Amino acid sequence: PLTSDGIVNEFGLDVTWSPTPNNTLSGTYNPDFSQIEIDGAQLNVNTNFALYFPEKRPFFLDSADFFDTPSRLVYTRNIADPDYGLRATGRQGEQTYGVFGAVDSQTNILRPGFDRSRIYTLPGESTDLVGTYRYGFGKSSNVGTLITSRSADNYSSVLASIDGTWQGESNTLIAQWMSSTTDDALGYKPSTFTGNAYVLNYTYRDREKTFRLITNSFDPGFRADMGFIGQVDVRKYIVAGAYRWYPTENFFNEIEVYSDWDMTQQISVDRELERELEASVSAKGKMQSYIE
């Protein structure tokens, strides 16, 4: 039967202060996330990798772009039930910075692999820290660094990253290098996990043509426990290209031919996991029609 325990009082507080227009300090104590909309449904049957859910909580959404990098190294959904948190973000000319910390009453860990990933929960609370700095130059180019730290009883994980984006009129180059050290508390390995990772992405695009070269590598011991990197022990290569036509007197006003080749290797045993070549033709036309 339904029973009542009477009225339960629980105190919570959110504070935001902007000492200058470009600098903001925020704090939360015992935040109430009960009014957040539920997550969209995702199929979790016969899936090898943990599902990604976007952040919807206001405290973590504010200034979230300050902590973005080419790889998902900050995934605040890992902070499941914070007791309190602090965040400072700011901008000064071409420079931006951001730091935040939280004490979480539970510790969720994404355990990655080359063919699967799962989320586990450690007993006890954890302390989570993130810091970032970025310098912009040119019209849309920048270089930045990010450091994350997560710690609990018999567990700690530290990650450092540096990345940069250079963008010209038709060319874009994105590069990132990452390194991590993790003392595991799940009993998978008696020694420390260590590993490096990198991402390289070059794109040329004009009105008619697109060409792209992508390669990335994640060592078997690489961990991003404050982020969402579900696959490690893999190295990937992708080559892609497209060409577009713009007929002026046809039903279709844009036609594109696209093709890409990619290969995935497992690093630890030096074997090929996948090789794929694919191509497609697509067209956009009148009355917002599209065919592929």
PDB file of N, CA and C in Angstrom, residues 152-204:
ATOM      1  N   ALA A 152      38.865   8.676  -6.800  1.00  0.00           N
ATOM      2  CA  ALA A 152      38.028   8.084  -5.753  1.00  0.00           C
ATOM      3  C   ALA A 152      38.908   7.119  -4.983  1.00  0.00           C
ATOM      4  N   ASP A 153      38.324   6.352  -4.075  1.00  0.00           N
ATOM      5  CA  ASP A 153      39.110   5.374  -3.320  1.00  0.00           C
ATOM      6  C   ASP A 153      39.707   4.340  -4.263  1.00  0.00           C
ATOM      7  N   ASN A 154      41.045   4.171  -4.199  1.00  0.00           N
ATOM      8  CA  ASN A 154      41.769   3.187  -5.012  1.00  0.00           C
ATOM      9  C   ASN A 154      41.608   3.413  -6.513  1.00  0.00           C
ATOM     10  N   TYR A 155      41.321   4.650  -6.894  1.00  0.00           N
ATOM     11  CA  TYR A 155      41.103   4.920  -8.310  1.00  0.00           C
ATOM     12  C   TYR A 155      41.478   6.361  -8.620  1.00  0.00           C
ATOM     13  N   SER A 156      42.134   6.556  -9.759  1.00  0.00           N
ATOM     14  CA  SER A 156      42.408   7.906 -10.245  1.00  0.00           C
ATOM     15  C   SER A 156      42.642   7.841 -11.743  1.00  0.00           C
ATOM     16  N   SER A 157      42.296   8.909 -12.432  1.00  0.00           N
ATOM     17  CA  SER A 157      42.481   8.983 -13.876  1.00  0.00           C
ATOM     18  C   SER A 157      42.790  10.431 -14.256  1.00  0.00           C
ATOM     19  N   VAL A 158      43.920  10.617 -14.959  1.00  0.00           N
ATOM     20  CA  VAL A 158      44.353  11.952 -15.376  1.00  0.00           C
ATOM     21  C   VAL A 158      44.588  11.931 -16.885  1.00  0.00           C
ATOM     22  N   LEU A 159      44.105  12.965 -17.575  1.00  0.00           N
ATOM     23  CA  LEU A 159      44.251  13.061 -19.024  1.00  0.00           C
ATOM     24  C   LEU A 159      44.707  14.472 -19.385  1.00  0.00           C
ATOM     25  N   ALA A 160      45.628  14.561 -20.361  1.00  0.00           N
ATOM     26  CA  ALA A 160      46.078  15.846 -20.888  1.00  0.00           C
ATOM     27  C   ALA A 160      45.934  15.825 -22.403  1.00  0.00           C
ATOM     28  N   SER A 161      45.528  16.956 -22.969  1.00  0.00           N
ATOM     29  CA  SER A 161      45.291  17.035 -24.403  1.00  0.00           C
ATOM     30  C   SER A 161      45.720  18.395 -24.927  1.00  0.00           C
ATOM     31  N   ILE A 162      46.214  18.411 -26.166  1.00  0.00           N
ATOM     32  CA  ILE A 162      46.468  19.648 -26.887  1.00  0.00           C
ATOM     33  C   ILE A 162      45.899  19.489 -28.283  1.00  0.00           C
ATOM     34  N   ASP A 163      45.221  20.523 -28.771  1.00  0.00           N
ATOM     35  CA  ASP A 163      44.596  20.420 -30.091  1.00  0.00           C
ATOM     36  C   ASP A 163      44.638  21.771 -30.778  1.00  0.00           C
ATOM     37  N   GLY A 164      44.469  21.732 -32.082  1.00  0.00           N
ATOM     38  CA  GLY A 164      44.467  22.967 -32.851  1.00  0.00           C
ATOM     39  C   GLY A 164      43.635  22.831 -34.111  1.00  0.00           C
ATOM     40  N   THR A 165      43.085  23.940 -34.562  1.00  0.00           N
ATOM     41  CA  THR A 165      42.319  24.001 -35.800  1.00  0.00           C
ATOM     42  C   THR A 165      42.833  25.170 -36.632  1.00  0.00           C
ATOM     43  N   TRP A 166      43.205  24.860 -37.896  1.00  0.00           N
ATOM     44  CA  TRP A 166      43.586  25.919 -38.833  1.00  0.00           C
ATOM     45  C   TRP A 166      42.602  25.896 -39.981  1.00  0.00           C
ATOM     46  N   GLN A 167      42.038  27.048 -40.283  1.00  0.00           N
ATOM     47  CA  GLN A 167      41.025  27.132 -41.320  1.00  0.00           C
ATOM     48  C   GLN A 167      41.367  28.251 -42.296  1.00  0.00           C
ATOM     49  N   GLY A 168      41.542  27.861 -43.578  1.00  0.00           N
ATOM     50  CA  GLY A 168      41.741  28.833 -44.641  1.00  0.00           C
ATOM     51  C   GLY A 168      40.460  29.031 -45.418  1.00  0.00           C
ATOM     52  N   GLU A 169      40.591  29.544 -46.615  1.00  0.00           N
ATOM     53  CA  GLU A 169      39.403  29.815 -47.414  1.00  0.00           C
ATOM     54  C   GLU A 169      38.665  28.534 -47.793  1.00  0.00           C
ATOM     55  N   SER A 170      39.401  27.494 -48.202  1.00  0.00           N
ATOM     56  CA  SER A 170      38.784  26.219 -48.583  1.00  0.00           C
ATOM     57  C   SER A 170      39.362  25.034 -47.830  1.00  0.00           C
ATOM     58  N   ASN A 171      40.384  25.255 -47.006  1.00  0.00           N
ATOM     59  CA  ASN A 171      41.090  24.171 -46.329  1.00  0.00           C
ATOM     60  C   ASN A 171      40.883  24.254 -44.827  1.00  0.00           C
ATOM     61  N   THR A 172      40.710  23.084 -44.211  1.00  0.00           N
ATOM     62  CA  THR A 172      40.598  22.997 -42.759  1.00  0.00           C
ATOM     63  C   THR A 172      41.464  21.849 -42.266  1.00  0.00           C
ATOM     64  N   LEU A 173      42.298  22.106 -41.271  1.00  0.00           N
ATOM     65  CA  LEU A 173      43.141  21.080 -40.670  1.00  0.00           C
ATOM     66  C   LEU A 173      42.878  21.056 -39.179  1.00  0.00           C
ATOM     67  N   ILE A 174      42.519  19.870 -38.656  1.00  0.00           N
ATOM     68  CA  ILE A 174      42.260  19.678 -37.231  1.00  0.00           C
ATOM     69  C   ILE A 174      43.213  18.608 -36.718  1.00  0.00           C
ATOM     70  N   ALA A 175      43.899  18.896 -35.613  1.00  0.00           N
ATOM     71  CA  ALA A 175      44.841  17.941 -35.029  1.00  0.00           C
ATOM     72  C   ALA A 175      44.675  17.926 -33.514  1.00  0.00           C
ATOM     73  N   GLN A 176      44.842  16.744 -32.933  1.00  0.00           N
ATOM     74  CA  GLN A 176      44.739  16.604 -31.477  1.00  0.00           C
ATOM     75  C   GLN A 176      45.632  15.467 -31.004  1.00  0.00           C
ATOM     76  N   TRP A 177      46.322  15.702 -29.897  1.00  0.00           N
ATOM     77  CA  TRP A 177      47.141  14.667 -29.251  1.00  0.00           C
ATOM     78  C   TRP A 177      46.711  14.560 -27.804  1.00  0.00           C
ATOM     79  N   MET A 178      46.571  13.316 -27.299  1.00  0.00           N
ATOM     80  CA  MET A 178      46.068  13.067 -25.948  1.00  0.00           C
ATOM     81  C   MET A 178      46.918  12.012 -25.255  1.00  0.00           C
ATOM     82  N   SER A 179      47.015  12.104 -23.936  1.00  0.00           N
ATOM     83  CA  SER A 179      47.724  11.105 -23.141  1.00  0.00           C
ATOM     84  C   SER A 179      47.011  10.941 -21.806  1.00  0.00           C
ATOM     85  N   SER A 180      46.936   9.704 -21.307  1.00  0.00           N
ATOM     86  CA  SER A 180      46.215   9.458 -20.056  1.00  0.00           C
ATOM     87  C   SER A 180      46.943   8.433 -19.192  1.00  0.00           C
ATOM     88  N   THR A 181      46.707   8.538 -17.887  1.00  0.00           N
ATOM     89  CA  THR A 181      47.218   7.587 -16.893  1.00  0.00           C
ATOM     90  C   THR A 181      46.082   7.263 -15.944  1.00  0.00           C
ATOM     91  N   THR A 182      45.783   5.979 -15.752  1.00  0.00           N
ATOM     92  CA  THR A 182      44.629   5.566 -14.951  1.00  0.00           C
ATOM     93  C   THR A 182      45.003   4.420 -14.034  1.00  0.00           C
ATOM     94  N   ASP A 183      44.744   4.588 -12.743  1.00  0.00           N
ATOM     95  CA  ASP A 183      44.831   3.493 -11.777  1.00  0.00           C
ATOM     96  C   ASP A 183      43.447   2.876 -11.667  1.00  0.00           C
ATOM     97  N   ASP A 184      43.309   1.657 -12.173  1.00  0.00           N
ATOM     98  CA  ASP A 184      41.988   1.046 -12.311  1.00  0.00           C
ATOM     99  C   ASP A 184      41.518   0.460 -10.984  1.00  0.00           C
ATOM    100  N   ALA A 185      40.220   0.619 -10.706  1.00  0.00           N
ATOM    101  CA  ALA A 185      39.632   0.063  -9.485  1.00  0.00           C
ATOM    102  C   ALA A 185      38.674  -1.073  -9.778  1.00  0.00           C
ATOM    103  N   LEU A 186      38.611  -1.515 -11.049  1.00  0.00           N
ATOM    104  CA  LEU A 186      37.659  -2.555 -11.430  1.00  0.00           C
ATOM    105  C   LEU A 186      38.294  -3.943 -11.465  1.00  0.00           C
ATOM    106  N   GLY A 187      39.592  -4.016 -11.198  1.00  0.00           N
ATOM    107  CA  GLY A 187      40.242  -5.319 -11.152  1.00  0.00           C
ATOM    108  C   GLY A 187      40.621  -5.900 -12.490  1.00  0.00           C
ATOM    109  N   TYR A 188      40.590  -5.085 -13.568  1.00  0.00           N
ATOM    110  CA  TYR A 188      40.940  -5.603 -14.882  1.00  0.00           C
ATOM    111  C   TYR A 188      42.446  -5.704 -15.087  1.00  0.00           C
ATOM    112  N   LYS A 189      43.201  -4.862 -14.393  1.00  0.00           N
ATOM    113  CA  LYS A 189      44.634  -4.830 -14.607  1.00  0.00           C
ATOM    114  C   LYS A 189      45.312  -4.412 -13.306  1.00  0.00           C
ATOM    115  N   PRO A 190      46.294  -5.179 -12.826  1.00  0.00           N
ATOM    116  CA  PRO A 190      46.935  -4.825 -11.561  1.00  0.00           C
ATOM    117  C   PRO A 190      47.828  -3.595 -11.667  1.00  0.00           C
ATOM    118  N   SER A 191      48.349  -3.314 -12.867  1.00  0.00           N
ATOM    119  CA  SER A 191      49.217  -2.154 -13.043  1.00  0.00           C
ATOM    120  C   SER A 191      48.416  -0.989 -13.624  1.00  0.00           C
ATOM    121  N   THR A 192      49.101   0.130 -13.783  1.00  0.00           N
ATOM    122  CA  THR A 192      48.453   1.349 -14.258  1.00  0.00           C
ATOM    123  C   THR A 192      48.195   1.296 -15.758  1.00  0.00           C
ATOM    124  N   PHE A 193      47.010   1.762 -16.171  1.00  0.00           N
ATOM    125  CA  PHE A 193      46.712   1.948 -17.593  1.00  0.00           C
ATOM    126  C   PHE A 193      47.397   3.232 -18.067  1.00  0.00           C
ATOM    127  N   THR A 194      48.168   3.155 -19.137  1.00  0.00           N
ATOM    128  CA  THR A 194      48.719   4.349 -19.772  1.00  0.00           C
ATOM    129  C   THR A 194      48.532   4.225 -21.274  1.00  0.00           C
ATOM    130  N   GLY A 195      48.352   5.348 -21.940  1.00  0.00           N
ATOM    131  CA  GLY A 195      48.181   5.299 -23.384  1.00  0.00           C
ATOM    132  C   GLY A 195      48.084   6.678 -23.983  1.00  0.00           C
ATOM    133  N   ASN A 196      48.365   6.741 -25.282  1.00  0.00           N
ATOM    134  CA  ASN A 196      48.267   7.982 -26.038  1.00  0.00           C
ATOM    135  C   ASN A 196      47.218   7.833 -27.131  1.00  0.00           C
ATOM    136  N   ALA A 197      46.808   8.947 -27.683  1.00  0.00           N
ATOM    137  CA  ALA A 197      45.845   8.946 -28.789  1.00  0.00           C
ATOM    138  C   ALA A 197      46.070  10.200 -29.619  1.00  0.00           C
ATOM    139  N   TYR A 198      45.686  10.121 -30.891  1.00  0.00           N
ATOM    140  CA  TYR A 198      45.769  11.299 -31.737  1.00  0.00           C
ATOM    141  C   TYR A 198      44.646  11.292 -32.757  1.00  0.00           C
ATOM    142  N   VAL A 199      44.320  12.479 -33.267  1.00  0.00           N
ATOM    143  CA  VAL A 199      43.316  12.675 -34.303  1.00  0.00           C
ATOM    144  C   VAL A 199      43.880  13.666 -35.308  1.00  0.00           C
ATOM    145  N   LEU A 200      43.819  13.320 -36.608  1.00  0.00           N
ATOM    146  CA  LEU A 200      44.207  14.220 -37.694  1.00  0.00           C
ATOM    147  C   LEU A 200      43.086  14.241 -38.723  1.00  0.00           C
ATOM    148  N   ASN A 201      42.669  15.428 -39.119  1.00  0.00           N
ATOM    149  CA  ASN A 201      41.541  15.562 -40.041  1.00  0.00           C
ATOM    150  C   ASN A 201      41.810  16.736 -40.974  1.00  0.00           C
ATOM    151  N   TYR A 202      41.977  16.425 -42.274  1.00  0.00           N
ATOM    152  CA  TYR A 202      42.170  17.476 -43.277  1.00  0.00           C
ATOM    153  C   TYR A 202      40.987  17.465 -44.238  1.00  0.00           C
ATOM    154  N   THR A 203      40.424  18.649 -44.524  1.00  0.00           N
ATOM    155  CA  THR A 203      39.279  18.766 -45.429  1.00  0.00           C
ATOM    156  C   THR A 203      39.510  19.918 -46.391  1.00  0.00           C
ATOM    157  N   TYR A 204      39.276  19.633 -47.666  1.00  0.00           N
ATOM    158  CA  TYR A 204      39.217  20.684 -48.682  1.00  0.00           C
ATOM    159  C   TYR A 204      37.786  20.725 -49.215  1.00  0.00           C
TER     160      TYR A 204
END
